[in-house]
């Protein structure tokens, strides 16, 4: 999340993404810059996407430091969205 705030993406008006983070500092900084970032655990797509009104994402990006959580989250999204591209990054993934 912190890298996103320093990237060219931060110059885009009306970004077409929603992000979730568990670091309140990152969430507050991103929201202050106008990004649609929510303090939430995105590992439960059935709950989190309904919360923000997303029925069918165009893509999913999973960034967790815990490899087991990353794999579990990817599996959850894949089960719900068979044809949606999923990009994942974790330690030793």
PDB file of C-alpha atoms in Angstrom:
ATOM      1  CA  UNK A   1       0.000   0.000   0.000  1.00  0.00           C
ATOM      2  CA  UNK A   2       2.749   2.456   0.875  1.00  0.00           C
ATOM      3  CA  UNK A   3       4.419   1.883  -2.505  1.00  0.00           C
ATOM      4  CA  UNK A   4       1.127   2.620  -4.235  1.00  0.00           C
ATOM      5  CA  UNK A   5       1.020   6.082  -2.675  1.00  0.00           C
ATOM      6  CA  UNK A   6       4.384   6.940  -4.247  1.00  0.00           C
ATOM      7  CA  UNK A   7       3.646   5.481  -7.687  1.00  0.00           C
ATOM      8  CA  UNK A   8       2.344   7.050 -10.904  1.00  0.00           C
ATOM      9  CA  UNK A   9      -1.004   5.488  -9.990  1.00  0.00           C
ATOM     10  CA  UNK A  10      -1.321   8.153  -7.306  1.00  0.00           C
ATOM     11  CA  UNK A  11      -1.648  10.750 -10.075  1.00  0.00           C
ATOM     12  CA  UNK A  12      -4.701   9.101 -11.665  1.00  0.00           C
ATOM     13  CA  UNK A  13      -8.023  10.793 -11.064  1.00  0.00           C
ATOM     14  CA  UNK A  14     -10.959   8.535 -10.202  1.00  0.00           C
ATOM     15  CA  UNK A  15      -9.043   5.257  -9.900  1.00  0.00           C
ATOM     16  CA  UNK A  16     -11.143   2.214 -10.792  1.00  0.00           C
ATOM     17  CA  UNK A  17     -10.138  -0.019  -7.911  1.00  0.00           C
ATOM     18  CA  UNK A  18     -10.994  -0.660  -4.300  1.00  0.00           C
ATOM     19  CA  UNK A  19      -8.305  -1.638  -1.812  1.00  0.00           C
ATOM     20  CA  UNK A  20      -8.423  -3.208   1.628  1.00  0.00           C
ATOM     21  CA  UNK A  21      -5.636  -2.991   4.188  1.00  0.00           C
ATOM     22  CA  UNK A  22      -5.167  -3.944   7.816  1.00  0.00           C
ATOM     23  CA  UNK A  23      -2.755  -1.089   8.570  1.00  0.00           C
ATOM     24  CA  UNK A  24      -4.769   1.910   9.811  1.00  0.00           C
ATOM     25  CA  UNK A  25      -1.927   4.299   8.959  1.00  0.00           C
ATOM     26  CA  UNK A  26      -1.854   3.168   5.327  1.00  0.00           C
ATOM     27  CA  UNK A  27      -5.626   3.300   5.081  1.00  0.00           C
ATOM     28  CA  UNK A  28      -5.776   6.827   6.505  1.00  0.00           C
ATOM     29  CA  UNK A  29      -2.960   8.073   4.261  1.00  0.00           C
ATOM     30  CA  UNK A  30      -4.519   6.556   1.156  1.00  0.00           C
ATOM     31  CA  UNK A  31      -7.989   7.880   1.978  1.00  0.00           C
ATOM     32  CA  UNK A  32      -6.539  11.344   2.607  1.00  0.00           C
ATOM     33  CA  UNK A  33      -5.219  11.220  -0.961  1.00  0.00           C
ATOM     34  CA  UNK A  34      -8.663  10.266  -2.242  1.00  0.00           C
ATOM     35  CA  UNK A  35      -8.095   6.542  -2.811  1.00  0.00           C
ATOM     36  CA  UNK A  36     -10.964   4.126  -2.095  1.00  0.00           C
ATOM     37  CA  UNK A  37      -9.191   2.155   0.633  1.00  0.00           C
ATOM     38  CA  UNK A  38     -10.975   0.424   3.481  1.00  0.00           C
ATOM     39  CA  UNK A  39      -9.740  -0.951   6.776  1.00  0.00           C
ATOM     40  CA  UNK A  40     -10.731  -4.590   6.377  1.00  0.00           C
ATOM     41  CA  UNK A  41      -9.464  -8.120   5.940  1.00  0.00           C
ATOM     42  CA  UNK A  42     -10.089  -9.070   2.311  1.00  0.00           C
ATOM     43  CA  UNK A  43      -9.631 -12.802   2.848  1.00  0.00           C
ATOM     44  CA  UNK A  44     -13.424 -13.359   2.852  1.00  0.00           C
ATOM     45  CA  UNK A  45     -14.639 -12.235  -0.579  1.00  0.00           C
ATOM     46  CA  UNK A  46     -18.254 -13.137   0.139  1.00  0.00           C
ATOM     47  CA  UNK A  47     -18.333 -10.596   2.971  1.00  0.00           C
ATOM     48  CA  UNK A  48     -15.902  -7.916   1.871  1.00  0.00           C
ATOM     49  CA  UNK A  49     -17.110  -7.429  -1.692  1.00  0.00           C
ATOM     50  CA  UNK A  50     -20.739  -7.261  -0.622  1.00  0.00           C
ATOM     51  CA  UNK A  51     -19.753  -4.595   1.921  1.00  0.00           C
ATOM     52  CA  UNK A  52     -18.517  -2.313  -0.875  1.00  0.00           C
ATOM     53  CA  UNK A  53     -21.108  -3.311  -3.477  1.00  0.00           C
ATOM     54  CA  UNK A  54     -18.865  -5.251  -5.875  1.00  0.00           C
ATOM     55  CA  UNK A  55     -20.683  -8.142  -7.537  1.00  0.00           C
ATOM     56  CA  UNK A  56     -18.050  -9.174 -10.067  1.00  0.00           C
ATOM     57  CA  UNK A  57     -14.499  -7.792  -9.907  1.00  0.00           C
ATOM     58  CA  UNK A  58     -12.521  -7.396 -13.138  1.00  0.00           C
ATOM     59  CA  UNK A  59      -9.369  -8.610 -11.367  1.00  0.00           C
ATOM     60  CA  UNK A  60      -8.157  -9.422  -7.865  1.00  0.00           C
ATOM     61  CA  UNK A  61      -4.758  -8.682  -6.372  1.00  0.00           C
ATOM     62  CA  UNK A  62      -3.784 -10.474  -3.166  1.00  0.00           C
ATOM     63  CA  UNK A  63      -0.791  -9.164  -1.203  1.00  0.00           C
ATOM     64  CA  UNK A  64      -0.286 -10.888   2.127  1.00  0.00           C
ATOM     65  CA  UNK A  65       3.044 -11.518   3.874  1.00  0.00           C
ATOM     66  CA  UNK A  66       1.696 -14.841   5.188  1.00  0.00           C
ATOM     67  CA  UNK A  67       1.868 -17.425   2.354  1.00  0.00           C
ATOM     68  CA  UNK A  68      -0.842 -19.636   3.867  1.00  0.00           C
ATOM     69  CA  UNK A  69      -3.256 -16.713   4.115  1.00  0.00           C
ATOM     70  CA  UNK A  70      -2.399 -15.627   0.569  1.00  0.00           C
ATOM     71  CA  UNK A  71      -3.088 -19.108  -0.839  1.00  0.00           C
ATOM     72  CA  UNK A  72      -6.285 -19.456   1.179  1.00  0.00           C
ATOM     73  CA  UNK A  73      -7.489 -16.057  -0.003  1.00  0.00           C
ATOM     74  CA  UNK A  74      -6.715 -16.834  -3.640  1.00  0.00           C
ATOM     75  CA  UNK A  75      -8.651 -20.098  -3.334  1.00  0.00           C
ATOM     76  CA  UNK A  76     -11.637 -18.260  -1.871  1.00  0.00           C
ATOM     77  CA  UNK A  77     -11.705 -15.744  -4.700  1.00  0.00           C
ATOM     78  CA  UNK A  78     -11.143 -18.446  -7.324  1.00  0.00           C
ATOM     79  CA  UNK A  79     -14.087 -20.454  -5.974  1.00  0.00           C
ATOM     80  CA  UNK A  80     -16.349 -17.413  -6.346  1.00  0.00           C
ATOM     81  CA  UNK A  81     -14.922 -15.976  -9.570  1.00  0.00           C
ATOM     82  CA  UNK A  82     -13.654 -18.717 -11.898  1.00  0.00           C
ATOM     83  CA  UNK A  83     -12.821 -16.428 -14.830  1.00  0.00           C
ATOM     84  CA  UNK A  84     -11.428 -13.404 -12.998  1.00  0.00           C
ATOM     85  CA  UNK A  85      -7.642 -12.873 -13.171  1.00  0.00           C
ATOM     86  CA  UNK A  86      -6.014 -13.179  -9.748  1.00  0.00           C
ATOM     87  CA  UNK A  87      -2.536 -11.821  -9.058  1.00  0.00           C
ATOM     88  CA  UNK A  88      -0.884 -12.812  -5.790  1.00  0.00           C
ATOM     89  CA  UNK A  89       2.305 -11.990  -3.967  1.00  0.00           C
ATOM     90  CA  UNK A  90       3.618 -13.226  -0.653  1.00  0.00           C
ATOM     91  CA  UNK A  91       6.811 -14.367   0.984  1.00  0.00           C
ATOM     92  CA  UNK A  92       8.044 -17.534  -0.779  1.00  0.00           C
ATOM     93  CA  UNK A  93       4.841 -17.922  -2.767  1.00  0.00           C
TER      94      UNK A  93
END
